[in-house]
mmCIF file of C-alpha atoms and ligand atoms in Angstrom:
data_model
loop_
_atom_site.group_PDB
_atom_site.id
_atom_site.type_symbol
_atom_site.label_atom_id
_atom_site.label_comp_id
_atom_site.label_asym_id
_atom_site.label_seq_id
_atom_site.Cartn_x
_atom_site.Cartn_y
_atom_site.Cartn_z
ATOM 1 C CA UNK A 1 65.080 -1.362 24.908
ATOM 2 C CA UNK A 2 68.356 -2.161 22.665
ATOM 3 C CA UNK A 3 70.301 0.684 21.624
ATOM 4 C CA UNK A 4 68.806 0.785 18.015
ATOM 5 C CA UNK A 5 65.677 0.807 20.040
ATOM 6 C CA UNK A 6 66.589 4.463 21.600
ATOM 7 C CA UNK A 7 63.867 7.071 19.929
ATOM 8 C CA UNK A 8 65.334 10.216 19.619
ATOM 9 C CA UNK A 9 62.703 13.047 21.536
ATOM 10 C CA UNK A 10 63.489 15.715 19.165
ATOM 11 C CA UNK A 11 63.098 14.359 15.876
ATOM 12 C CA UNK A 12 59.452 13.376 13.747
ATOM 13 C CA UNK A 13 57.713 10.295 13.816
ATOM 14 C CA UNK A 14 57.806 7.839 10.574
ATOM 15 C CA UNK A 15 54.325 6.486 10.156
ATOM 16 C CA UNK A 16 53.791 3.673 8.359
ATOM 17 C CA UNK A 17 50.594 4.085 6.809
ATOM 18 C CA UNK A 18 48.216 0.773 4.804
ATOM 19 C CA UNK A 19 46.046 2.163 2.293
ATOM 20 C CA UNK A 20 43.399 0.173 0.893
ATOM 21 C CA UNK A 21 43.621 -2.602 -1.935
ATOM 22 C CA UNK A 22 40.199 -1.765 -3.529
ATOM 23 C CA UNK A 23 37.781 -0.175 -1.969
ATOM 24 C CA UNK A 24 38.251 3.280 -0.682
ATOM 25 C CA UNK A 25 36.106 2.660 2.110
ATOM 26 C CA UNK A 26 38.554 0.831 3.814
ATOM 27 C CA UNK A 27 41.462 3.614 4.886
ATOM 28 C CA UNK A 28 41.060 4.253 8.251
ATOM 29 C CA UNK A 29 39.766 7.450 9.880
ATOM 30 C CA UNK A 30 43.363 7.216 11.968
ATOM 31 C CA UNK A 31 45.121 6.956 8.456
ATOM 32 C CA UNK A 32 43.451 9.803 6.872
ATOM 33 C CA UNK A 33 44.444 11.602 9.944
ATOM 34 C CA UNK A 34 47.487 10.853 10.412
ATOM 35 C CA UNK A 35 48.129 11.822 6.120
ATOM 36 C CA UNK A 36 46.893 15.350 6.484
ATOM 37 C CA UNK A 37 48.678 16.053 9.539
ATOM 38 C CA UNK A 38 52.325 14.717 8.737
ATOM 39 C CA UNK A 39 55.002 17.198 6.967
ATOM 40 C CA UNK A 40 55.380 14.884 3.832
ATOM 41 C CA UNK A 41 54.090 11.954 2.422
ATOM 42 C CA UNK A 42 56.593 8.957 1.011
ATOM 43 C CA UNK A 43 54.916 7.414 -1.714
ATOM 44 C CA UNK A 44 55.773 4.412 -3.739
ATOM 45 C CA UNK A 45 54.333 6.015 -6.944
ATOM 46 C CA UNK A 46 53.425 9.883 -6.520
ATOM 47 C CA UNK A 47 51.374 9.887 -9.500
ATOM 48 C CA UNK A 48 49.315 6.998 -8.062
ATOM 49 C CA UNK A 49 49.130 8.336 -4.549
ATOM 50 C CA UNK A 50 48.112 12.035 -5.246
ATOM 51 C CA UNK A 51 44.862 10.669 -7.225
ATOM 52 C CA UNK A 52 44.382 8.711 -3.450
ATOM 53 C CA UNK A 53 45.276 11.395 -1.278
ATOM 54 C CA UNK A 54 42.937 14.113 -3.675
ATOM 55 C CA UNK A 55 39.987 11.984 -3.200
ATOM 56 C CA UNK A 56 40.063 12.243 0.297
ATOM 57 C CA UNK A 57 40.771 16.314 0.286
ATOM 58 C CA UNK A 58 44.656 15.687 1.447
ATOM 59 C CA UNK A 59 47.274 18.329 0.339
ATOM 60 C CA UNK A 60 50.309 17.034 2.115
ATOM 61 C CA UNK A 61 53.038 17.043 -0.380
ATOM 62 C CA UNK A 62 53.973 14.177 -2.008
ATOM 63 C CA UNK A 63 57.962 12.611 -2.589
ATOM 64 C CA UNK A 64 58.899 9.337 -3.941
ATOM 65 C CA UNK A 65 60.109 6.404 -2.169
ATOM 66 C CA UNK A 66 60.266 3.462 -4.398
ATOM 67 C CA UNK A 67 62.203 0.045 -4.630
ATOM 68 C CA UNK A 68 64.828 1.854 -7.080
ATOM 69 C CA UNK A 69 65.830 4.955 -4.704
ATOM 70 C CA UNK A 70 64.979 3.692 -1.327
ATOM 71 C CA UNK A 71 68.424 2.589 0.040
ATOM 72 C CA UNK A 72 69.903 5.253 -1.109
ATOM 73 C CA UNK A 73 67.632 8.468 -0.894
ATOM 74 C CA UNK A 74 66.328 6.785 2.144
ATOM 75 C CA UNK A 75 68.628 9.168 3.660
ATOM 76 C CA UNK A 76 66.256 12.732 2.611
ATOM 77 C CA UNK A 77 63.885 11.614 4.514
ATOM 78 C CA UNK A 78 65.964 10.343 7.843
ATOM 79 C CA UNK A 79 67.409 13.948 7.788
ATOM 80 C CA UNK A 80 63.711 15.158 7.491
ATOM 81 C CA UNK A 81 62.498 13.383 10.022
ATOM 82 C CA UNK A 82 66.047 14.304 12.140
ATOM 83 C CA UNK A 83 64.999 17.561 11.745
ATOM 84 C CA UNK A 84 61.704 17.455 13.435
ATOM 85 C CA UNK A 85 59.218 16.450 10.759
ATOM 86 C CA UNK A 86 57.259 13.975 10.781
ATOM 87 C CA UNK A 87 56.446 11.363 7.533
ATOM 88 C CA UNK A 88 54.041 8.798 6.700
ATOM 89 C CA UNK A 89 54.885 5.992 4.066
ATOM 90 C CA UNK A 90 52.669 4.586 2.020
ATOM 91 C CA UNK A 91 52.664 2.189 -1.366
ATOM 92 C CA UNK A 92 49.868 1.900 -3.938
ATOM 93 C CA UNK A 93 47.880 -0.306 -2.447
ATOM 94 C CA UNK A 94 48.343 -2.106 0.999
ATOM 95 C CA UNK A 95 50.253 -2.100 3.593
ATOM 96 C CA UNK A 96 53.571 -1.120 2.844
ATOM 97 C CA UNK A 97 56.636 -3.434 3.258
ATOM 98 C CA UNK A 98 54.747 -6.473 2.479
ATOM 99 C CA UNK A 99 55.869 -7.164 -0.729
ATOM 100 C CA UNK A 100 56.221 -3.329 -1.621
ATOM 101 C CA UNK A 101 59.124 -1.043 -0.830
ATOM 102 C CA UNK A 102 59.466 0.558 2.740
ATOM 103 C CA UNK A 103 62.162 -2.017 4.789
ATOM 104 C CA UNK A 104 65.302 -0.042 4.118
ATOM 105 C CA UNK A 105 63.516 3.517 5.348
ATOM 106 C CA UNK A 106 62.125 1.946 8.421
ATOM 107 C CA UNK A 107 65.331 -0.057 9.002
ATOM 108 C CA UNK A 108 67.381 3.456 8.284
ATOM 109 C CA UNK A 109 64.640 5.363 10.429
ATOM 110 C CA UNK A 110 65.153 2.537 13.389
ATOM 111 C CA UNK A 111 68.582 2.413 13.361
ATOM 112 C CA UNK A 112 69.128 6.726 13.053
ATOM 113 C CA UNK A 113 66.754 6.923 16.522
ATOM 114 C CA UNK A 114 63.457 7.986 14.564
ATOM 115 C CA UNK A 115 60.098 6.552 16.419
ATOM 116 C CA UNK A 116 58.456 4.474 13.632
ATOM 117 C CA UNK A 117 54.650 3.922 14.481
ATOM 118 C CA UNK A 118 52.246 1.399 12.357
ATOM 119 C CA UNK A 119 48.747 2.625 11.557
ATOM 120 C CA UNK A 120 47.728 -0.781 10.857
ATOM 121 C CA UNK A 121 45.067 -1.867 7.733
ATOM 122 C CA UNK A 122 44.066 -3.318 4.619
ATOM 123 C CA UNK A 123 46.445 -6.516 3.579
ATOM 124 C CA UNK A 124 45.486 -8.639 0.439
ATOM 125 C CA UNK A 125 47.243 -11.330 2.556
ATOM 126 C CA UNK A 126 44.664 -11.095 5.590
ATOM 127 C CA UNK A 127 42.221 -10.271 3.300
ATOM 128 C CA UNK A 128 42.580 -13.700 1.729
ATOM 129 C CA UNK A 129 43.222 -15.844 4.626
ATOM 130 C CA UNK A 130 40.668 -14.730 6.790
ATOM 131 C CA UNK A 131 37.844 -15.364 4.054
ATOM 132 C CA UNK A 132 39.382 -18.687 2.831
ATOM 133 C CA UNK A 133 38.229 -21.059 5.387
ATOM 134 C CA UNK A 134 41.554 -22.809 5.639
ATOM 135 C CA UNK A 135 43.465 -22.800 8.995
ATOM 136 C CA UNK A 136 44.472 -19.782 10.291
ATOM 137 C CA UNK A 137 46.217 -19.968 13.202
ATOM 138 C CA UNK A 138 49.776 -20.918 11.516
ATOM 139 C CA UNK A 139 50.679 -19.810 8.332
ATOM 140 C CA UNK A 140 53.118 -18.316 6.259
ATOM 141 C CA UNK A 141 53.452 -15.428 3.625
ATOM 142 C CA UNK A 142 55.773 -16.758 0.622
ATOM 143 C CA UNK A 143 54.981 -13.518 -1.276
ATOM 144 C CA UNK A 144 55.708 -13.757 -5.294
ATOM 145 C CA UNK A 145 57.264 -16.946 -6.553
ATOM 146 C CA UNK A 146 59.834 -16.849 -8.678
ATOM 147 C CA UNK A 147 58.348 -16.102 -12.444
ATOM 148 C CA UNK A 148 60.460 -18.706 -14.033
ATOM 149 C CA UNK A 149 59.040 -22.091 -14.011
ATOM 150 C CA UNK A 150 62.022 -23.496 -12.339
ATOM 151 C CA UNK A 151 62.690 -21.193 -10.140
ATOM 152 C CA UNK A 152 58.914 -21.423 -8.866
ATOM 153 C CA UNK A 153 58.912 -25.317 -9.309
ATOM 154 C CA UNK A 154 62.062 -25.507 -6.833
ATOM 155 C CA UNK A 155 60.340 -23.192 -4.086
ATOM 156 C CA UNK A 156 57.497 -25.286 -4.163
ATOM 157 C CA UNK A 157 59.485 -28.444 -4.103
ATOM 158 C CA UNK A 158 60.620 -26.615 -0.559
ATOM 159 C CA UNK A 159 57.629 -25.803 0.315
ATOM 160 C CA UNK A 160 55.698 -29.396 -0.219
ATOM 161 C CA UNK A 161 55.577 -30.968 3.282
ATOM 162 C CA UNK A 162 55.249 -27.206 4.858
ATOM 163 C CA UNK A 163 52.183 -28.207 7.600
ATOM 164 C CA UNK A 164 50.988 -24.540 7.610
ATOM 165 C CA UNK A 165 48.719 -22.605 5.543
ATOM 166 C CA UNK A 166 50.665 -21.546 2.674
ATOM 167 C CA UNK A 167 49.748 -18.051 1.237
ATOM 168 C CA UNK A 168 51.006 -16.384 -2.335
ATOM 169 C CA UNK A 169 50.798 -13.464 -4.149
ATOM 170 C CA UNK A 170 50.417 -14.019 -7.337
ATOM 171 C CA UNK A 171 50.137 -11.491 -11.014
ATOM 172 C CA UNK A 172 47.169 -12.070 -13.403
ATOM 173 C CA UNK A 173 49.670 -12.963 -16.294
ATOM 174 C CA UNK A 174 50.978 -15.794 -14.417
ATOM 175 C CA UNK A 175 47.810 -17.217 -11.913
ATOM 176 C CA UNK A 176 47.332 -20.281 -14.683
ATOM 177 C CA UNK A 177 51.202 -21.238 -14.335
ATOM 178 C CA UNK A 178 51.520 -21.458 -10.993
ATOM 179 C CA UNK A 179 48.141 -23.228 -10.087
ATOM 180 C CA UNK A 180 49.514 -26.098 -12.502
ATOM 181 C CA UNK A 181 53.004 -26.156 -10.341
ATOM 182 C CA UNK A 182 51.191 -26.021 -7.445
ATOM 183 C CA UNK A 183 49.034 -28.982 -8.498
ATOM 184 C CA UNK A 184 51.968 -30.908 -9.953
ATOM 185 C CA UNK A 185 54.068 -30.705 -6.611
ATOM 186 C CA UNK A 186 51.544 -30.228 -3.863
ATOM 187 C CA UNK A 187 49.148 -32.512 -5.440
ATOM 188 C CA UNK A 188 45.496 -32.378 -7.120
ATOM 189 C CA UNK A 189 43.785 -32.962 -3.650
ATOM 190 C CA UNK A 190 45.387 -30.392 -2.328
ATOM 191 C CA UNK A 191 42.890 -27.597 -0.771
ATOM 192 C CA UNK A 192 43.393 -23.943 -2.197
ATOM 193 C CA UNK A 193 41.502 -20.928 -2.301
ATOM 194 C CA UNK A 194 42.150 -18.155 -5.103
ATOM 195 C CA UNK A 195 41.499 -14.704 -3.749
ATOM 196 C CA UNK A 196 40.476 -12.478 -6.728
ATOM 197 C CA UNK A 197 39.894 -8.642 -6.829
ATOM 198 C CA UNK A 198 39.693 -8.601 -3.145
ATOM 199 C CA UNK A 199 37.207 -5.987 -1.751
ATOM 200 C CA UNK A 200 36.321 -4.679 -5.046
ATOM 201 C CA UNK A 201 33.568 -4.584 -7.731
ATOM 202 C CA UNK A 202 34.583 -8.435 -9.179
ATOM 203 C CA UNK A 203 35.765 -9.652 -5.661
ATOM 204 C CA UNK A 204 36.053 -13.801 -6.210
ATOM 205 C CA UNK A 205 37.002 -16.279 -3.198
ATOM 206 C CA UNK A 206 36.821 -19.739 -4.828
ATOM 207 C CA UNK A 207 37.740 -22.607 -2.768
ATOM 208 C CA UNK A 208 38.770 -25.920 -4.105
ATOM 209 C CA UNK A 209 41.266 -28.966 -4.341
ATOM 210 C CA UNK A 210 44.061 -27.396 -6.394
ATOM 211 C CA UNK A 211 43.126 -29.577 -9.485
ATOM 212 C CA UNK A 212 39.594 -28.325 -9.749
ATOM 213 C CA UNK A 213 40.746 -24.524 -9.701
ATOM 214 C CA UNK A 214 43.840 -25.192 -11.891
ATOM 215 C CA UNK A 215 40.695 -26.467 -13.982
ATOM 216 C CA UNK A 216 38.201 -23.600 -13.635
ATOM 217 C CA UNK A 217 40.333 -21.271 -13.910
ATOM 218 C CA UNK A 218 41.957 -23.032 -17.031
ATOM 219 C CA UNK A 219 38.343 -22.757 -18.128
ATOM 220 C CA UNK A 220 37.303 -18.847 -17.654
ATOM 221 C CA UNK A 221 39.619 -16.446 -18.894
ATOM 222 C CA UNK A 222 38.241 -13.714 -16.576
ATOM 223 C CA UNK A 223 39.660 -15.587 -13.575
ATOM 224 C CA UNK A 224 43.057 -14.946 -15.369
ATOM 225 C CA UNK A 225 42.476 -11.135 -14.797
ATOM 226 C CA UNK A 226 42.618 -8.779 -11.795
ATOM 227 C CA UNK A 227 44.921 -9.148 -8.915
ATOM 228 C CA UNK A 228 45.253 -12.413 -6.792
ATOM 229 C CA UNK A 229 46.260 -13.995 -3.498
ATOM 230 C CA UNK A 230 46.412 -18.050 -3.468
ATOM 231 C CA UNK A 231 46.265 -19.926 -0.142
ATOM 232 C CA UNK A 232 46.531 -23.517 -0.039
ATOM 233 C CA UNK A 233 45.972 -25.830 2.723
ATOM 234 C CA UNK A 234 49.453 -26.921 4.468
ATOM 235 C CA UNK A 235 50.998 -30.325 3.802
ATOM 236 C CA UNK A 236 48.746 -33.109 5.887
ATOM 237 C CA UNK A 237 51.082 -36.383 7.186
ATOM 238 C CA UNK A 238 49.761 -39.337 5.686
ATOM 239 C CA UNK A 239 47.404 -41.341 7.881
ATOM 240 C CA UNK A 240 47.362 -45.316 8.043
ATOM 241 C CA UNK A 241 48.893 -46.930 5.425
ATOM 242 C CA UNK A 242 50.050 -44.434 3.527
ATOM 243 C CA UNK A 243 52.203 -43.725 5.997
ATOM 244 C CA UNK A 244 54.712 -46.384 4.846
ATOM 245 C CA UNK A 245 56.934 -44.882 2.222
ATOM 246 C CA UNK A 246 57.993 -46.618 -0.903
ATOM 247 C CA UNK A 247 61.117 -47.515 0.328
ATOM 248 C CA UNK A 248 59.451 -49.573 3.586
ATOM 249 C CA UNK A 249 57.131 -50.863 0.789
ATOM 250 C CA UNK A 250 59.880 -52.190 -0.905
ATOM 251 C CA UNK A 251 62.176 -53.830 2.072
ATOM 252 C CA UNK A 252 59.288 -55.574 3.284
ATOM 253 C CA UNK A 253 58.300 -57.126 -0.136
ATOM 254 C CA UNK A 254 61.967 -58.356 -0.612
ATOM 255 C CA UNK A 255 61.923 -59.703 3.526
ATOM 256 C CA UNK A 256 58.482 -61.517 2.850
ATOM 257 C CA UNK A 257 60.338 -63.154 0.194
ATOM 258 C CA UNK A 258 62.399 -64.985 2.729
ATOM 259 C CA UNK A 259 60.729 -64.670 6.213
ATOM 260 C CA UNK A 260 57.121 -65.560 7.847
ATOM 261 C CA UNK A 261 54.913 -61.993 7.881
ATOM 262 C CA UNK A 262 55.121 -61.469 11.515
ATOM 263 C CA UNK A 263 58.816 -61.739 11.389
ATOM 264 C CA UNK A 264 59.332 -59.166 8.034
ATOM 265 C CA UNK A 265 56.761 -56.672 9.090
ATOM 266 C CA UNK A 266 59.526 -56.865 12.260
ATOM 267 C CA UNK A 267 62.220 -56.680 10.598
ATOM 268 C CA UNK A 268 60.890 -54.276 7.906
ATOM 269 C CA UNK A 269 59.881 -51.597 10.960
ATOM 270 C CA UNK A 270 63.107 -52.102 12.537
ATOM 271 C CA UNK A 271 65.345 -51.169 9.724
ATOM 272 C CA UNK A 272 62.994 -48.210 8.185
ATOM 273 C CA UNK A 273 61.824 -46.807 11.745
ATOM 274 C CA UNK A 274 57.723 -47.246 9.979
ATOM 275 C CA UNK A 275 55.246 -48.693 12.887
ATOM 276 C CA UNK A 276 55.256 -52.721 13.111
ATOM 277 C CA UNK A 277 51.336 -52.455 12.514
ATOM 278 C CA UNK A 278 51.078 -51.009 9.530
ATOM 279 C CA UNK A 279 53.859 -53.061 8.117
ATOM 280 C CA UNK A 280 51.822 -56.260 9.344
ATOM 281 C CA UNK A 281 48.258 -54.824 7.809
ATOM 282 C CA UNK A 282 50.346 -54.064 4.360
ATOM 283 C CA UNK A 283 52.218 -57.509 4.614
ATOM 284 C CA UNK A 284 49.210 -59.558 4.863
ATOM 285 C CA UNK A 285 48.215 -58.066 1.465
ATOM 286 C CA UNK A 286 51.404 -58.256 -0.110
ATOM 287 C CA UNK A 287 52.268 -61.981 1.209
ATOM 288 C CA UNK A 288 53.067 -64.361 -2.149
HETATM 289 N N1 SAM B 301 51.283 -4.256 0.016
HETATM 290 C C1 SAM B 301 50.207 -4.990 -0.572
HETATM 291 C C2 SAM B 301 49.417 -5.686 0.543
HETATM 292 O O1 SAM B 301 49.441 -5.214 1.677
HETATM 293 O O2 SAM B 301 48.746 -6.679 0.281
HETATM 294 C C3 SAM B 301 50.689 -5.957 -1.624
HETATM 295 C C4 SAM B 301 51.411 -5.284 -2.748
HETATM 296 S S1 SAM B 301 51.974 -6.400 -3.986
HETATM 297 C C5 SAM B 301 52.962 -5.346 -4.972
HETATM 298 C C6 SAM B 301 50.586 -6.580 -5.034
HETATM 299 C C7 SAM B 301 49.995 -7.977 -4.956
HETATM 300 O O3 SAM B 301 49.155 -8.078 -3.818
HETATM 301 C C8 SAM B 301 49.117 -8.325 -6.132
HETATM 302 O O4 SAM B 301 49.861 -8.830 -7.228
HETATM 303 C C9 SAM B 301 48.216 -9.393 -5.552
HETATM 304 O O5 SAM B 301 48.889 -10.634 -5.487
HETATM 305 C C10 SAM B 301 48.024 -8.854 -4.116
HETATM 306 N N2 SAM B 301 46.848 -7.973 -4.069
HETATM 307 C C11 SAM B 301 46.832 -6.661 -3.890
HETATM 308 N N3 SAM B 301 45.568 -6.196 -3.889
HETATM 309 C C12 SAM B 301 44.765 -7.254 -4.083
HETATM 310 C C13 SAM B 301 43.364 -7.435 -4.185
HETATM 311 N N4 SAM B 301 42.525 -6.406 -4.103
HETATM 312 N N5 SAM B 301 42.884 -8.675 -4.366
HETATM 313 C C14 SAM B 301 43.713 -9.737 -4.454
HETATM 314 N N6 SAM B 301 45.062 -9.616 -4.370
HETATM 315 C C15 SAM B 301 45.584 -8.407 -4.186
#
């Protein structure tokens, strides 16, 4: 235990509470315990919440915590929970933090000696990725990209040799955009998956190289609606010959110029660090 790690016995616990993404069904019996029982809820949009919290016979006040007054009303709720009482955060849909407010409060509840406990759930990111059928056991969460072209074109660019499972969050206004950046830097071949409406009435998982779903959902304007996760396949090295980049390509074509093949596909792996091999196999073609 570090000394930010020291929980203070006196004070309230900070829950951090997931709420579902669709369907109702999926808030857990834990969750709906743990929101009637706590002092005060912190909600990312009271309006939102209390039309949650009503359906499920909750009357635990409400009080906003949102991206705009977190840092710095973070502190009412610290001195709440200082005080003894005990608080549950949630956002509007999800679990909160990931990609909604909640990091400053449970960084500010962490460091002031406040015991913050998880009460784990629905995740559109999860969601996605374990329905997708793409690798699972390394990925990572790029949440939104940036909503300018390039902005978003540049992150890809960053992203394009990335060997894990990528996943994105994406809005409805933008799905189309994206897909055709991700198709012009990760390529057509690439293999995606758009999560749609996840766990609701409309729910879509449609798997496909990143051209064909650019395409279909190019095609069908109702794919351009709802909310959406996109996870494409990580970044594959190339295999055989295309494993010799351009530039090897083009040192051994100007050594076969001058020099037998055994002795440029030589030369040509010892200057560009490419296996002797394939620089034979590719020379024997390329030989004038
Ligand atoms: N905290 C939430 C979570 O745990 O997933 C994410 C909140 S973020 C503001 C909202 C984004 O999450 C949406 O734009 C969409 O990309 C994704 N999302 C949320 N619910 C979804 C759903 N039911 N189906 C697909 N994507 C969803």
């Amino acid at each position: 235990m570090t000394a930010t790690d020291a929980v203070n016995s006196t004070c309230g616990t900070l829950y951090v509470v997931a709420t579902p993404i669709g369907n109702l069904e999926d808030i857990s019996a834990r969750a709906l315990r743990v929101l009637s029982e706590v002092a005060l809820i912190a909600a990312e949009d009271t309006r939102h919440s209390s039309r949650l919290i009503q359906h499920f016979g909750i009357s635990t006040p409400l009080a906003a915590c949102h991206e705009h007054n977190e840092r710095d009303e973070g502190g009412r709720f610290i001195q709440r929970l200082l005080a003894g009482d005990s608080v549950a955060l949630i956002s509007d849909a999800g679990t909160p933090l990931i990609s909604d407010p909640g990091y400053h409060l449970v960084k500010q509840a962490r460091a002031a000696g406040v015991p913050v406990v998880p009460v784990p759930g629905p995740c559109a990111l999860v969601a996605a990725l374990c329905a997708a059928g793409l690798p699972s056991d390394r990925f990572i969460f790029e949440g939104f990209l940036p909503s300018k072209q390039a902005g978003r074109r540049s992150r890809l660019e960053l992203l394009r040799e990335e060997p894990r499972t990528l996943i994105f969050y994406e809005a409805p206004h933008r799905i189309l955009d994206s897909l055709k950046d991700m198709e012009t830097v990760f390529g057509g071949d690439r293999a995606a998956v758009l999560g749609r409406e996840l766990t609701k009435t409309f729910e879509t998982l449609k798997g496909a190289p990143l051209e064909a779903l650019r395409a279909w959902v190019e095609a069908d304007t109702n794919q351009q609606r709802g909310e959406c996760v996109v996870v494409v396949a990580g970044w594959q090295a190339p295999q055989g010959e295309e494993a010799v980049d351009e530039n090897a390509r083009r040192i051994l074509r100007l050594l076969l110029a001058e020099l037998p093949v055994k002795r440029a596909a030589a030369v040509a792996a010892e200057i560009t660090g490419a296996r002797k091999n394939l620089l034979y196999q590719l020379a024997l073609q390329e030989r004038p």
